[in-house]
Amino acid sequence: MTAGTTISAARIAPDSPEIGQLLHSFVSELYPICRSITGNGLRETLRRIGERIPVQIHEVPTGTQVYDWTVPREWNIRDAWVKNSRGERVIDFQRSNLHVVNYSIPVRKTLSLRELKEHLHSLPDYPDRIPYRTSYYRETWGFCVGQRDLDGLPEDDYEAVINSSLADGHLSYGELLVPGESSEEILISAHCCHPSLCNDNLSGVAVACFLAQTLASQTCRYSYRFLFIPGTIGSITWLSRNEHVVPLIKHGLVLACVGDRGGFSYKKSRRGDAEIDRAVQHLLKHSSAPYKVREFSPYGYDERQYCSPGFNLPVGCLNRTPHGEFSEYHTSADNLDFVSADALAGTFRKCLEIFDLLERNHCYLNLNPKCEPQLGKRGLYRELGGQSDAQIREMAILWVLNLSDGQNSLLDVAERSGLRFDVIHQAAASLERHGLLTPARNQEEL
Ligand SMILES: [Zn+2]
């Protein structure tokens, strides 16, 4: 992507139809890079993110103790192949980086077909797809191939070469804090450790990057912290270095698999009833699109670490089709066609909607709490707009007045009334203009 596109991306309004194309072209730009949980592919990905947002790149040395884990040696790969006896590359890393088991140790060997097959991985049910395999914490090597290609290999002497290195180095991650009026934070976390896989990693990376760009151009109540990290070891490393930040995190979202054409799926935080859980569910329920909500489980992406009992952060996970529920998952079919511009744009907008709700979710105090105020004489009924929804707006006003005792947030009012948050918020704004409502001072401001 050229610098020109980058500049225009910053200028584009969130509701612009071009957003989807820009997100998809950023995914396309990052797609060829061979990423892993450490190494130059990860670094290059962070550098490209850094061309769009002022992300800070942290380098944590190999051997650093992070809770019960240790930052591993850094893995880098230059080339890899399997050649037949005629010198032809029958498996070629240059054609797809998925061909090499991620974190393979260096190797140069001549093998019979039978010996070679012990190091080959394939998917018999999907004979044209290359599987994605990793071996981060066990020293081994291997190649991944389509079953059809594997079946076509004749008896021969094969040369297997993996020109990789596994050496002391660093674990890299990217972090950006977009400061708001409050020091309280919303955490957005995306893993960026998978090689050429689009939905599973690049969709979340692209959406998070564009969200940071958009939020940085707005005035926000919350501060927003964006993390671009290798899965598992990245969030463990970040948490171990940032325990002082943890108390500031009021809400959080892990973004993963957010570019496919499926409806939204939200996995609740371990708490299950955190404000982020309720906000996302409210918006999904009041959208016209199909969606799923799943309870927390200690399996999945980095929410596992953020929601470990020592932190128990209010961090949910937003997906379209969850990992493992689409056959393309962790295969070469999770490619640029599998993610769509519309789906990426839809996720981007849904996230902005979620943040917008959290930003506006305050508790209010009814200044006329003894019986209902007379709304008619204040013109409140008349200013309520179109006839068709006038009744809904009246109900919203009555609900806000009744529940605004300083204890209920607007989301509480929306949930209890069954009305949309937006309608409740408009009613509150209207009542505030008429001097009938005032924001309740919360603990933070006391
Ligand atoms: Zn994955």
PDB file of N, CA and C in Angstrom, residues 297-338:
ATOM      1  N   SER A 297     -15.201 -19.526  28.400  1.00  0.00           N
ATOM      2  CA  SER A 297     -14.526 -20.801  28.648  1.00  0.00           C
ATOM      3  C   SER A 297     -13.031 -20.518  28.624  1.00  0.00           C
ATOM      4  N   PRO A 298     -12.259 -21.297  29.373  1.00  0.00           N
ATOM      5  CA  PRO A 298     -10.808 -21.011  29.447  1.00  0.00           C
ATOM      6  C   PRO A 298     -10.060 -21.563  28.256  1.00  0.00           C
ATOM      7  N   TYR A 299     -10.638 -21.431  27.071  1.00  0.00           N
ATOM      8  CA  TYR A 299     -10.006 -21.871  25.837  1.00  0.00           C
ATOM      9  C   TYR A 299     -10.317 -20.821  24.787  1.00  0.00           C
ATOM     10  N   GLY A 300      -9.378 -20.560  23.899  1.00  0.00           N
ATOM     11  CA  GLY A 300      -9.643 -19.554  22.882  1.00  0.00           C
ATOM     12  C   GLY A 300      -8.432 -18.671  22.678  1.00  0.00           C
ATOM     13  N   TYR A 301      -8.629 -17.360  22.679  1.00  0.00           N
ATOM     14  CA  TYR A 301      -7.529 -16.433  22.402  1.00  0.00           C
ATOM     15  C   TYR A 301      -7.022 -15.813  23.719  1.00  0.00           C
ATOM     16  N   ASP A 302      -6.519 -14.598  23.635  1.00  0.00           N
ATOM     17  CA  ASP A 302      -5.837 -14.036  24.802  1.00  0.00           C
ATOM     18  C   ASP A 302      -6.760 -13.655  25.953  1.00  0.00           C
ATOM     19  N   GLU A 303      -8.084 -13.722  25.731  1.00  0.00           N
ATOM     20  CA  GLU A 303      -9.004 -13.527  26.861  1.00  0.00           C
ATOM     21  C   GLU A 303      -8.718 -14.554  27.957  1.00  0.00           C
ATOM     22  N   ARG A 304      -8.124 -15.689  27.579  1.00  0.00           N
ATOM     23  CA  ARG A 304      -7.771 -16.703  28.575  1.00  0.00           C
ATOM     24  C   ARG A 304      -6.825 -16.133  29.620  1.00  0.00           C
ATOM     25  N   GLN A 305      -5.895 -15.299  29.178  1.00  0.00           N
ATOM     26  CA  GLN A 305      -4.917 -14.722  30.105  1.00  0.00           C
ATOM     27  C   GLN A 305      -5.518 -13.528  30.845  1.00  0.00           C
ATOM     28  N   TYR A 306      -6.199 -12.633  30.100  1.00  0.00           N
ATOM     29  CA  TYR A 306      -6.800 -11.453  30.737  1.00  0.00           C
ATOM     30  C   TYR A 306      -7.850 -11.881  31.771  1.00  0.00           C
ATOM     31  N   CYS A 307      -8.500 -13.003  31.525  1.00  0.00           N
ATOM     32  CA  CYS A 307      -9.555 -13.495  32.427  1.00  0.00           C
ATOM     33  C   CYS A 307      -9.048 -14.598  33.346  1.00  0.00           C
ATOM     34  N   SER A 308      -7.726 -14.754  33.466  1.00  0.00           N
ATOM     35  CA  SER A 308      -7.235 -15.730  34.444  1.00  0.00           C
ATOM     36  C   SER A 308      -7.573 -15.185  35.834  1.00  0.00           C
ATOM     37  N   PRO A 309      -7.722 -16.067  36.836  1.00  0.00           N
ATOM     38  CA  PRO A 309      -8.293 -15.606  38.112  1.00  0.00           C
ATOM     39  C   PRO A 309      -7.499 -14.503  38.800  1.00  0.00           C
ATOM     40  N   GLY A 310      -6.177 -14.453  38.546  1.00  0.00           N
ATOM     41  CA  GLY A 310      -5.367 -13.407  39.165  1.00  0.00           C
ATOM     42  C   GLY A 310      -5.654 -12.022  38.615  1.00  0.00           C
ATOM     43  N   PHE A 311      -6.330 -11.952  37.457  1.00  0.00           N
ATOM     44  CA  PHE A 311      -6.687 -10.655  36.865  1.00  0.00           C
ATOM     45  C   PHE A 311      -8.203 -10.506  36.754  1.00  0.00           C
ATOM     46  N   ASN A 312      -8.848 -11.526  36.217  1.00  0.00           N
ATOM     47  CA  ASN A 312     -10.311 -11.520  36.067  1.00  0.00           C
ATOM     48  C   ASN A 312     -10.801 -10.225  35.433  1.00  0.00           C
ATOM     49  N   LEU A 313     -10.136  -9.821  34.366  1.00  0.00           N
ATOM     50  CA  LEU A 313     -10.491  -8.550  33.727  1.00  0.00           C
ATOM     51  C   LEU A 313     -11.802  -8.689  32.933  1.00  0.00           C
ATOM     52  N   PRO A 314     -12.532  -7.601  32.824  1.00  0.00           N
ATOM     53  CA  PRO A 314     -13.768  -7.631  32.023  1.00  0.00           C
ATOM     54  C   PRO A 314     -13.448  -7.563  30.532  1.00  0.00           C
ATOM     55  N   VAL A 315     -12.915  -8.642  30.016  1.00  0.00           N
ATOM     56  CA  VAL A 315     -12.490  -8.695  28.614  1.00  0.00           C
ATOM     57  C   VAL A 315     -13.243  -9.820  27.914  1.00  0.00           C
ATOM     58  N   GLY A 316     -14.010  -9.468  26.905  1.00  0.00           N
ATOM     59  CA  GLY A 316     -14.717 -10.453  26.097  1.00  0.00           C
ATOM     60  C   GLY A 316     -13.995 -10.660  24.773  1.00  0.00           C
ATOM     61  N   CYS A 317     -14.531 -11.538  23.970  1.00  0.00           N
ATOM     62  CA  CYS A 317     -13.900 -11.815  22.676  1.00  0.00           C
ATOM     63  C   CYS A 317     -14.947 -11.706  21.582  1.00  0.00           C
ATOM     64  N   LEU A 318     -14.675 -10.809  20.634  1.00  0.00           N
ATOM     65  CA  LEU A 318     -15.609 -10.623  19.519  1.00  0.00           C
ATOM     66  C   LEU A 318     -15.094 -11.377  18.294  1.00  0.00           C
ATOM     67  N   ASN A 319     -15.955 -12.200  17.739  1.00  0.00           N
ATOM     68  CA  ASN A 319     -15.652 -12.941  16.507  1.00  0.00           C
ATOM     69  C   ASN A 319     -16.809 -12.764  15.547  1.00  0.00           C
ATOM     70  N   ARG A 320     -16.567 -13.182  14.339  1.00  0.00           N
ATOM     71  CA  ARG A 320     -17.684 -13.544  13.466  1.00  0.00           C
ATOM     72  C   ARG A 320     -17.811 -15.062  13.667  1.00  0.00           C
ATOM     73  N   THR A 321     -17.304 -15.873  12.743  1.00  0.00           N
ATOM     74  CA  THR A 321     -17.362 -17.302  13.031  1.00  0.00           C
ATOM     75  C   THR A 321     -16.210 -17.679  13.959  1.00  0.00           C
ATOM     76  N   PRO A 322     -16.502 -18.258  15.121  1.00  0.00           N
ATOM     77  CA  PRO A 322     -15.416 -18.550  16.069  1.00  0.00           C
ATOM     78  C   PRO A 322     -14.414 -19.563  15.513  1.00  0.00           C
ATOM     79  N   HIS A 323     -13.194 -19.510  16.068  1.00  0.00           N
ATOM     80  CA  HIS A 323     -12.140 -20.444  15.649  1.00  0.00           C
ATOM     81  C   HIS A 323     -12.630 -21.881  15.801  1.00  0.00           C
ATOM     82  N   GLY A 324     -12.229 -22.703  14.855  1.00  0.00           N
ATOM     83  CA  GLY A 324     -12.612 -24.109  14.929  1.00  0.00           C
ATOM     84  C   GLY A 324     -14.007 -24.392  14.396  1.00  0.00           C
ATOM     85  N   GLU A 325     -14.799 -23.336  14.137  1.00  0.00           N
ATOM     86  CA  GLU A 325     -16.155 -23.557  13.631  1.00  0.00           C
ATOM     87  C   GLU A 325     -16.277 -23.274  12.136  1.00  0.00           C
ATOM     88  N   PHE A 326     -15.158 -22.998  11.490  1.00  0.00           N
ATOM     89  CA  PHE A 326     -15.173 -22.898  10.019  1.00  0.00           C
ATOM     90  C   PHE A 326     -14.062 -23.812   9.504  1.00  0.00           C
ATOM     91  N   SER A 327     -14.371 -24.514   8.423  1.00  0.00           N
ATOM     92  CA  SER A 327     -13.435 -25.550   7.973  1.00  0.00           C
ATOM     93  C   SER A 327     -12.138 -24.950   7.454  1.00  0.00           C
ATOM     94  N   GLU A 328     -12.182 -23.670   7.082  1.00  0.00           N
ATOM     95  CA  GLU A 328     -10.980 -23.010   6.563  1.00  0.00           C
ATOM     96  C   GLU A 328      -9.975 -22.699   7.669  1.00  0.00           C
ATOM     97  N   TYR A 329     -10.439 -22.768   8.921  1.00  0.00           N
ATOM     98  CA  TYR A 329      -9.620 -22.429  10.086  1.00  0.00           C
ATOM     99  C   TYR A 329      -8.277 -23.171  10.064  1.00  0.00           C
ATOM    100  N   HIS A 330      -7.199 -22.432  10.265  1.00  0.00           N
ATOM    101  CA  HIS A 330      -5.840 -22.991  10.306  1.00  0.00           C
ATOM    102  C   HIS A 330      -5.500 -23.819   9.064  1.00  0.00           C
ATOM    103  N   THR A 331      -5.977 -23.325   7.903  1.00  0.00           N
ATOM    104  CA  THR A 331      -5.573 -23.935   6.633  1.00  0.00           C
ATOM    105  C   THR A 331      -5.332 -22.805   5.622  1.00  0.00           C
ATOM    106  N   SER A 332      -4.755 -23.196   4.497  1.00  0.00           N
ATOM    107  CA  SER A 332      -4.483 -22.223   3.437  1.00  0.00           C
ATOM    108  C   SER A 332      -5.762 -21.631   2.850  1.00  0.00           C
ATOM    109  N   ALA A 333      -6.921 -22.224   3.176  1.00  0.00           N
ATOM    110  CA  ALA A 333      -8.186 -21.666   2.672  1.00  0.00           C
ATOM    111  C   ALA A 333      -8.642 -20.444   3.479  1.00  0.00           C
ATOM    112  N   ASP A 334      -7.982 -20.171   4.603  1.00  0.00           N
ATOM    113  CA  ASP A 334      -8.251 -18.917   5.326  1.00  0.00           C
ATOM    114  C   ASP A 334      -7.426 -17.837   4.616  1.00  0.00           C
ATOM    115  N   ASN A 335      -7.862 -17.507   3.425  1.00  0.00           N
ATOM    116  CA  ASN A 335      -7.066 -16.629   2.557  1.00  0.00           C
ATOM    117  C   ASN A 335      -7.804 -15.316   2.279  1.00  0.00           C
ATOM    118  N   LEU A 336      -7.296 -14.577   1.300  1.00  0.00           N
ATOM    119  CA  LEU A 336      -7.860 -13.246   1.028  1.00  0.00           C
ATOM    120  C   LEU A 336      -9.303 -13.302   0.528  1.00  0.00           C
ATOM    121  N   ASP A 337      -9.710 -14.416  -0.058  1.00  0.00           N
ATOM    122  CA  ASP A 337     -11.109 -14.538  -0.505  1.00  0.00           C
ATOM    123  C   ASP A 337     -12.041 -14.864   0.648  1.00  0.00           C
ATOM    124  N   PHE A 338     -11.475 -15.480   1.679  1.00  0.00           N
ATOM    125  CA  PHE A 338     -12.329 -15.909   2.790  1.00  0.00           C
ATOM    126  C   PHE A 338     -12.790 -14.724   3.638  1.00  0.00           C
TER     127      PHE A 338
END
